[in-house]
Coordinates of N, CA and C in Angstrom, one line a residue:
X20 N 1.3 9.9 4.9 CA 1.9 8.9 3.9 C 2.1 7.6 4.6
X21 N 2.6 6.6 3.8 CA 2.6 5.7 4.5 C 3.8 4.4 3.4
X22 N 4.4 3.4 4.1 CA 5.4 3.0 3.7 C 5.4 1.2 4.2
X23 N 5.9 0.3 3.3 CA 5.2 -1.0 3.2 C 6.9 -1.6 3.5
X24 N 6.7 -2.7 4.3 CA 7.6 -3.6 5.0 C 7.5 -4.8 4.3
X25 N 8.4 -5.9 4.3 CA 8.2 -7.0 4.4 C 8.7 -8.0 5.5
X26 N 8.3 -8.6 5.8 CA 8.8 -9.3 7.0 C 8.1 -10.8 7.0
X27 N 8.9 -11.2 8.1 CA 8.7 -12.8 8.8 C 7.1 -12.5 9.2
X28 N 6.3 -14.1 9.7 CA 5.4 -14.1 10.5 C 5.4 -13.7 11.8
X29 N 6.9 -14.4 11.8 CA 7.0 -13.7 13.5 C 6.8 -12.1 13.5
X30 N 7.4 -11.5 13.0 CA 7.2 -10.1 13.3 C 6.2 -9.2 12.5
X31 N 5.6 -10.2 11.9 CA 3.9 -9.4 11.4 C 2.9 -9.9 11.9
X32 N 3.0 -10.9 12.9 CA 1.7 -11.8 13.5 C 1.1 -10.9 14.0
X33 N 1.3 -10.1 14.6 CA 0.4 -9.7 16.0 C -0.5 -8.3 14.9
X34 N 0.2 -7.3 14.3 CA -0.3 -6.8 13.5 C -1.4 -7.1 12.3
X35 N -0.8 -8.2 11.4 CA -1.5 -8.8 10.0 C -2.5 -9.2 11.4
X36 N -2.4 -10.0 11.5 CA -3.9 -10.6 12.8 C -5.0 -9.7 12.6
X37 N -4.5 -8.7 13.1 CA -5.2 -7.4 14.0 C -5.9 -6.9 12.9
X38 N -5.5 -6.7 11.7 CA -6.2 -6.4 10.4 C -6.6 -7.4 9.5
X39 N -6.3 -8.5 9.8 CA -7.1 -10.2 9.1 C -8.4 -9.7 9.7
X40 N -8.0 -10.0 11.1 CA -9.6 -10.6 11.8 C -10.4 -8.8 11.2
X41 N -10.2 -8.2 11.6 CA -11.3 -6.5 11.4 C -11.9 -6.5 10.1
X42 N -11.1 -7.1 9.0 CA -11.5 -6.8 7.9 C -12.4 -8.3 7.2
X43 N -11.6 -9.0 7.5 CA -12.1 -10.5 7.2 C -13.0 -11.5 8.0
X44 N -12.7 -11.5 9.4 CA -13.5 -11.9 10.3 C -14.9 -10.8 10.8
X45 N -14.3 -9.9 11.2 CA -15.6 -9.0 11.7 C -16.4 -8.2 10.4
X46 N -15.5 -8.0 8.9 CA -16.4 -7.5 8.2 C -17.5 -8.3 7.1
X47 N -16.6 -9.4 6.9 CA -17.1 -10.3 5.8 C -17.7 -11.6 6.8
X48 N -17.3 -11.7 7.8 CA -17.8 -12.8 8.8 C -17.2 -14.0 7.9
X49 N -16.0 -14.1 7.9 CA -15.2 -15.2 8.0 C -15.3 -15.8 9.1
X50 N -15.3 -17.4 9.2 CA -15.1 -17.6 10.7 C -13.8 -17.8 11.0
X51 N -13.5 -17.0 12.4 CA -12.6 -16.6 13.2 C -11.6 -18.1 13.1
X52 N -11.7 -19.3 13.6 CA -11.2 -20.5 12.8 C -10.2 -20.5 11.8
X53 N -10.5 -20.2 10.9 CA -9.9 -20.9 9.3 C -9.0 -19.4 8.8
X54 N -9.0 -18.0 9.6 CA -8.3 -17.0 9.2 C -7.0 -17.1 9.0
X55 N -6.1 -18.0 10.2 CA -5.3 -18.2 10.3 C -4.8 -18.9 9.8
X56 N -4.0 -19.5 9.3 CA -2.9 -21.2 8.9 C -2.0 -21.5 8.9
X57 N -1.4 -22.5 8.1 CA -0.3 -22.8 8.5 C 0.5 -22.1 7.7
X58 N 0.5 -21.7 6.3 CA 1.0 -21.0 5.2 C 1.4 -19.5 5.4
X59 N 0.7 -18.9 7.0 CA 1.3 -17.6 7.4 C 2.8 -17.8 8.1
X60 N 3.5 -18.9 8.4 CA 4.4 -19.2 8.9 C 5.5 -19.1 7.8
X61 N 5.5 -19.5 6.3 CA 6.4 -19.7 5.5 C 6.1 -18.8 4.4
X62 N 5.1 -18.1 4.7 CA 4.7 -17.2 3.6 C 5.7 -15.4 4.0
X63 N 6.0 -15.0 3.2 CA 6.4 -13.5 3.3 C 5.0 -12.4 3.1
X64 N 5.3 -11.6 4.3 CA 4.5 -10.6 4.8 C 4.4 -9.2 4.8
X65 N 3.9 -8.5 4.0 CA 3.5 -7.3 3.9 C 2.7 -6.4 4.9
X66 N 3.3 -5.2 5.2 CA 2.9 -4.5 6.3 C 2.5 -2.9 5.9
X67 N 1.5 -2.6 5.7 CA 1.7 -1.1 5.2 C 1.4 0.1 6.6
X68 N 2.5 0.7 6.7 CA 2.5 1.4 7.9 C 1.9 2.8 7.8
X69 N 1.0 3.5 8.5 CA 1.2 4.8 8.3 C 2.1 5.3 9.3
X70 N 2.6 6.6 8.8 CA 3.6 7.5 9.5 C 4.3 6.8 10.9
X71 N 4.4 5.4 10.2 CA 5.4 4.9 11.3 C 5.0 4.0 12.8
X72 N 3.5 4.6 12.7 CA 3.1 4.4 13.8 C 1.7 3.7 14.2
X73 N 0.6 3.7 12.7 CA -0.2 3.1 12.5 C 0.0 1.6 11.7
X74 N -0.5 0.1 11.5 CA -0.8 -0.7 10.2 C -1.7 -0.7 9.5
X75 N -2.2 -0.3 8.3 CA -3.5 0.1 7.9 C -3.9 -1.4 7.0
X76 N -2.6 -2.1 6.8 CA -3.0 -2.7 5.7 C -1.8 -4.1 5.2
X77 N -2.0 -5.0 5.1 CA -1.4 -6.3 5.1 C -1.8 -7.2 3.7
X78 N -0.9 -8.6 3.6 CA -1.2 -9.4 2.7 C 0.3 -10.3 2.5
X79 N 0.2 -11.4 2.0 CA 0.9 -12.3 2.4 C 1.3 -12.8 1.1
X80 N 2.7 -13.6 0.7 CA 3.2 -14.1 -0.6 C 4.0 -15.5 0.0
X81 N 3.0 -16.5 -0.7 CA 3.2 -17.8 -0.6 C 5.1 -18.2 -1.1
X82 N 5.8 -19.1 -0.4 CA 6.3 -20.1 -0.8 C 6.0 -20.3 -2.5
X83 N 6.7 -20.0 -3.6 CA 6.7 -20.4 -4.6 C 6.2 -21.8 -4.9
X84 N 5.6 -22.3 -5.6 CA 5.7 -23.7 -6.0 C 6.2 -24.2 -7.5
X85 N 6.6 -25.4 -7.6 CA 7.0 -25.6 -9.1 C 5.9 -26.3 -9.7
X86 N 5.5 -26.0 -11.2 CA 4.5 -25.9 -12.1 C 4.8 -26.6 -13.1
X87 N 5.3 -28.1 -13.5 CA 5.8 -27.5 -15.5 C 6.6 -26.9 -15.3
X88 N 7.7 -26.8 -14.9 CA 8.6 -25.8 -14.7 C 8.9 -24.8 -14.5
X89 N 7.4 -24.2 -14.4 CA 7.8 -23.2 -13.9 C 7.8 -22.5 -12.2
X90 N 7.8 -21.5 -11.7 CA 7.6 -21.0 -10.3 C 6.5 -19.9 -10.1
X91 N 5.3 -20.6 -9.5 CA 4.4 -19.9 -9.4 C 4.2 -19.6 -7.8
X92 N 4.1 -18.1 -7.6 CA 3.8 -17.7 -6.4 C 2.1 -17.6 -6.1
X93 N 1.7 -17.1 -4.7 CA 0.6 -17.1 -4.7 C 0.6 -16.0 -3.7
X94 N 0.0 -14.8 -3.9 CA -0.7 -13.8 -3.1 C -1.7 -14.1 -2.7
X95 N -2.2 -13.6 -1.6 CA -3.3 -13.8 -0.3 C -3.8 -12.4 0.5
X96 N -4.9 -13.1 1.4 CA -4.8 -12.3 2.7 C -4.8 -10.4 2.4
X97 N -4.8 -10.6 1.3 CA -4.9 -8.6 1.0 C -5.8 -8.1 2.1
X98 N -5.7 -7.0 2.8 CA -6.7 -6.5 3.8 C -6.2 -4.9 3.8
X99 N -7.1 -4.2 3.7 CA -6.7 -2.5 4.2 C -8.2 -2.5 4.9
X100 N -7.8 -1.9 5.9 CA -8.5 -1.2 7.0 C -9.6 -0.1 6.2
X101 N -10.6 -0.2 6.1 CA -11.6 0.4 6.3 C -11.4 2.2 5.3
X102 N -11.0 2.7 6.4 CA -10.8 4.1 6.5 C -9.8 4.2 5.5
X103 N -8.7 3.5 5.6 CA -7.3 3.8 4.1 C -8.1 2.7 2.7
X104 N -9.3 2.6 2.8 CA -9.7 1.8 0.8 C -9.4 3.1 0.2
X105 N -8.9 2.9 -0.7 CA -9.4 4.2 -1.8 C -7.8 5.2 -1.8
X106 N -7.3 4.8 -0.7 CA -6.2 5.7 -1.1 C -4.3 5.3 -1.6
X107 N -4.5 4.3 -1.9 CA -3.5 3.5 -2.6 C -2.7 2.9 -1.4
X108 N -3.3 2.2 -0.5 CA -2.5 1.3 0.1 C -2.3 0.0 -0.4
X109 N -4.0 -0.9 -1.2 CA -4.1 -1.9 -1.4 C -3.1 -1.8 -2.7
X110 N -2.7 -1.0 -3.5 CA -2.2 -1.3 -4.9 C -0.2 -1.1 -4.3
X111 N 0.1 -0.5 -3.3 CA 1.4 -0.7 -2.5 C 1.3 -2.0 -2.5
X112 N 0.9 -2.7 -1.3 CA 1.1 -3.7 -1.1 C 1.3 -3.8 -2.4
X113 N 0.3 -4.1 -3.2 CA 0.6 -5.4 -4.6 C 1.4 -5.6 -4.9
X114 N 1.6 -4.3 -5.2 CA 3.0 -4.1 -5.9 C 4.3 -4.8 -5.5
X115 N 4.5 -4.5 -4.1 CA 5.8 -4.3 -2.9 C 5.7 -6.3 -3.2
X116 N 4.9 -7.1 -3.1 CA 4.8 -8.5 -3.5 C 5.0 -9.1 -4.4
X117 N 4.7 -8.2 -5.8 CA 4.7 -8.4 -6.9 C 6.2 -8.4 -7.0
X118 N 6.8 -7.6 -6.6 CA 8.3 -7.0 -7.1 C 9.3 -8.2 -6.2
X119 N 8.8 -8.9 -5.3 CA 9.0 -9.5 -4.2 C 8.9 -10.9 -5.2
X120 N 8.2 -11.4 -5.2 CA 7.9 -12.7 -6.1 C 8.7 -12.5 -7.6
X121 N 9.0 -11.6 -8.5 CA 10.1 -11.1 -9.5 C 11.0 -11.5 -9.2
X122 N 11.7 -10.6 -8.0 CA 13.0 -10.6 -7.4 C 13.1 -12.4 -7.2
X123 N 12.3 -12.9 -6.2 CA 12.8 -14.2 -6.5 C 12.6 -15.6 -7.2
X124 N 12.6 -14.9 -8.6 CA 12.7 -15.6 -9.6 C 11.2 -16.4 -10.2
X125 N 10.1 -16.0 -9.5 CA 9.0 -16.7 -9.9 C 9.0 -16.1 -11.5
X126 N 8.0 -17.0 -11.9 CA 7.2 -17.2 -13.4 C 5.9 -16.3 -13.5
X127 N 5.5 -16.8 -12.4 CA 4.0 -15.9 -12.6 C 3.5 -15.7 -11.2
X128 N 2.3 -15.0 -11.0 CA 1.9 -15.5 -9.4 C 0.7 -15.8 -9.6
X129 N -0.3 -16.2 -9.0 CA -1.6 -16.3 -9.2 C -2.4 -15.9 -7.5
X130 N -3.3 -15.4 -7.3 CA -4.3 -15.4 -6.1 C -5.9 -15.7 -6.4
X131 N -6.6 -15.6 -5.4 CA -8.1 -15.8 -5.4 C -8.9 -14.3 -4.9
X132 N -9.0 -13.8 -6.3 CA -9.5 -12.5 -6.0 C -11.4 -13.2 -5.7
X133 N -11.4 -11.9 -4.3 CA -12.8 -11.9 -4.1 C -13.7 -11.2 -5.6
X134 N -14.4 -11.2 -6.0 CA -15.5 -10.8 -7.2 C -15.5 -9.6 -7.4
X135 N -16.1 -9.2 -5.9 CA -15.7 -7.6 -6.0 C -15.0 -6.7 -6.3
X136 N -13.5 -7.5 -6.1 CA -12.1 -6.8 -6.2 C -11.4 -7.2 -7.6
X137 N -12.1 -8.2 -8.4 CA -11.7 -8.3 -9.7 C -11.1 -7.1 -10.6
X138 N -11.8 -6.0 -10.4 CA -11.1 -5.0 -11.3 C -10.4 -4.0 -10.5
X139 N -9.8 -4.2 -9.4 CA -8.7 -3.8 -9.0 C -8.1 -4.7 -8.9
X140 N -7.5 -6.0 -9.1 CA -6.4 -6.5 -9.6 C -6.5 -6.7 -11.2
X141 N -7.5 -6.4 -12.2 CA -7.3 -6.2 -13.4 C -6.7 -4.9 -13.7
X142 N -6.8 -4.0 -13.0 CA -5.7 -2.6 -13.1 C -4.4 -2.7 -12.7
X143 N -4.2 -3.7 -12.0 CA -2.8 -4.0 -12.0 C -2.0 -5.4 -13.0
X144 N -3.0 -5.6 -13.8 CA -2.1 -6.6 -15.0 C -2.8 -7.9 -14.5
X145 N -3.3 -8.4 -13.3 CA -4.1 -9.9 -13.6 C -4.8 -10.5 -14.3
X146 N -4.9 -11.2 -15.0 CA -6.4 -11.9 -15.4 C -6.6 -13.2 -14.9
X147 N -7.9 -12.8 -15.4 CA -9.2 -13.7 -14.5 C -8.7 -15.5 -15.5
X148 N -9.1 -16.5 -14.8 CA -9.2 -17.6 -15.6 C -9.9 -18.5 -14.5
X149 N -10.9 -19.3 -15.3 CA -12.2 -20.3 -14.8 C -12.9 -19.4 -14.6
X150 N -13.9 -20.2 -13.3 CA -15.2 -19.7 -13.0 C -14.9 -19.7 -11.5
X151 N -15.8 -18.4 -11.4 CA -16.1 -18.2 -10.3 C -16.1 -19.4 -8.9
X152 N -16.0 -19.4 -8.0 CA -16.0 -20.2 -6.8 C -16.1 -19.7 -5.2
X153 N -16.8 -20.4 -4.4 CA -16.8 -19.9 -3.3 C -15.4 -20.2 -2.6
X154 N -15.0 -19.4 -1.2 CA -14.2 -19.7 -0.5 C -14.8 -18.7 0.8
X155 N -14.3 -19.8 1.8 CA -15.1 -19.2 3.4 C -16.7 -18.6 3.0
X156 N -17.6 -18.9 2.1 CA -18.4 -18.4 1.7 C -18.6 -16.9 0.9
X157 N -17.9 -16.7 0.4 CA -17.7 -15.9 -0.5 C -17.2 -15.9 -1.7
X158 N -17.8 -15.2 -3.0 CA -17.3 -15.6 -4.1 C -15.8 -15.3 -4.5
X159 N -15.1 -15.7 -5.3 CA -13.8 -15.6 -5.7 C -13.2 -16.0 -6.7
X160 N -12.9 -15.1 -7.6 CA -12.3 -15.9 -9.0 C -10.6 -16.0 -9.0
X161 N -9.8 -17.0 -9.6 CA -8.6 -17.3 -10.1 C -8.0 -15.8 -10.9
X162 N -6.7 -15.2 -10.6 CA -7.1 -14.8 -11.5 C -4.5 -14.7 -11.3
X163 N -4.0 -14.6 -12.9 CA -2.8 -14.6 -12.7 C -2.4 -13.5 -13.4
X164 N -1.0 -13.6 -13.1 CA -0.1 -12.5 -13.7 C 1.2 -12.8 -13.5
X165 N 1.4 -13.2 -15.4 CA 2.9 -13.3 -15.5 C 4.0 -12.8 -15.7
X166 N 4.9 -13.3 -15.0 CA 6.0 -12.2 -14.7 C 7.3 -12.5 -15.3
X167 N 7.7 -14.1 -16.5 CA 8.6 -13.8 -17.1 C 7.8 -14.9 -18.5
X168 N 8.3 -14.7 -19.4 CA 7.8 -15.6 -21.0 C 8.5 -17.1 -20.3

């Protein structure tokens, strides 16, 4: 089983890293560069542990911004390790962020789903809006989910 944290940068750096780069740099060939930023410092961080002793899986929740009034969050950086896809880590996290961005008072959230992953965040209540676009070279659609009228 396995059980999801939230925490500072400080105390998810060395982990989130270690599952950025494996998943994003060595699988998708992100360059090693632009993985990091400055937005992991002020951003809240998701940690999914196994049995305490493994991290299989990370992702990050922006600093709110104000919109028209309202408070829109921004998820990121989603990564599960390889070996745990397919067995409900990536939809924890979501969650554990989603409830996280609720709690503090945002409107809606929005992220940049990769193409591929479009319909697993459409099983969790997102939708898609615009068109498609690259980022680090790969495709990516807009896609939100609101969380109060």
């Amino acid at each position: 089983m396995f059980r999801i944290e939230l925490c500072t940068w400080e105390a998810a750096r060395e982990r989130a890293t270690a599952i950025r780069f494996a998943v994003f740099v060595e699988e998708q060939r992100v360059p090693r560069n632009i993985e990091l930023d400055a937005d992991d410092r002020t951003s809240l961080h998701a940690l999914a542990w196994h049995a305490d002793a493994e991290v299989v899986g990370t992702g990050r929740l922006l600093p709110a911004e104000g919109e028209g009034g309202r408070r829109i969050g921004h998820i990121g950086r989603m990564a599960v390790l390889a070996l745990w896809r397919g067995r409900g880590v990536g939809s924890a996290i979501l969650r554990t962020l989603i409830a996280a961005a609720h709690e503090r008072g945002d409107s809606e959230i929005v992220l940049a789903a990769q193409v591929h992953a479009i319909a697993f965040y459409r099983a969790h209540g997102f939708i898609e809006e615009g068109e498609a676009f690259l980022e680090a070279g790969i495709a990516h659609r807009r896609m939100c989910f609101p969380l109060r009228a």
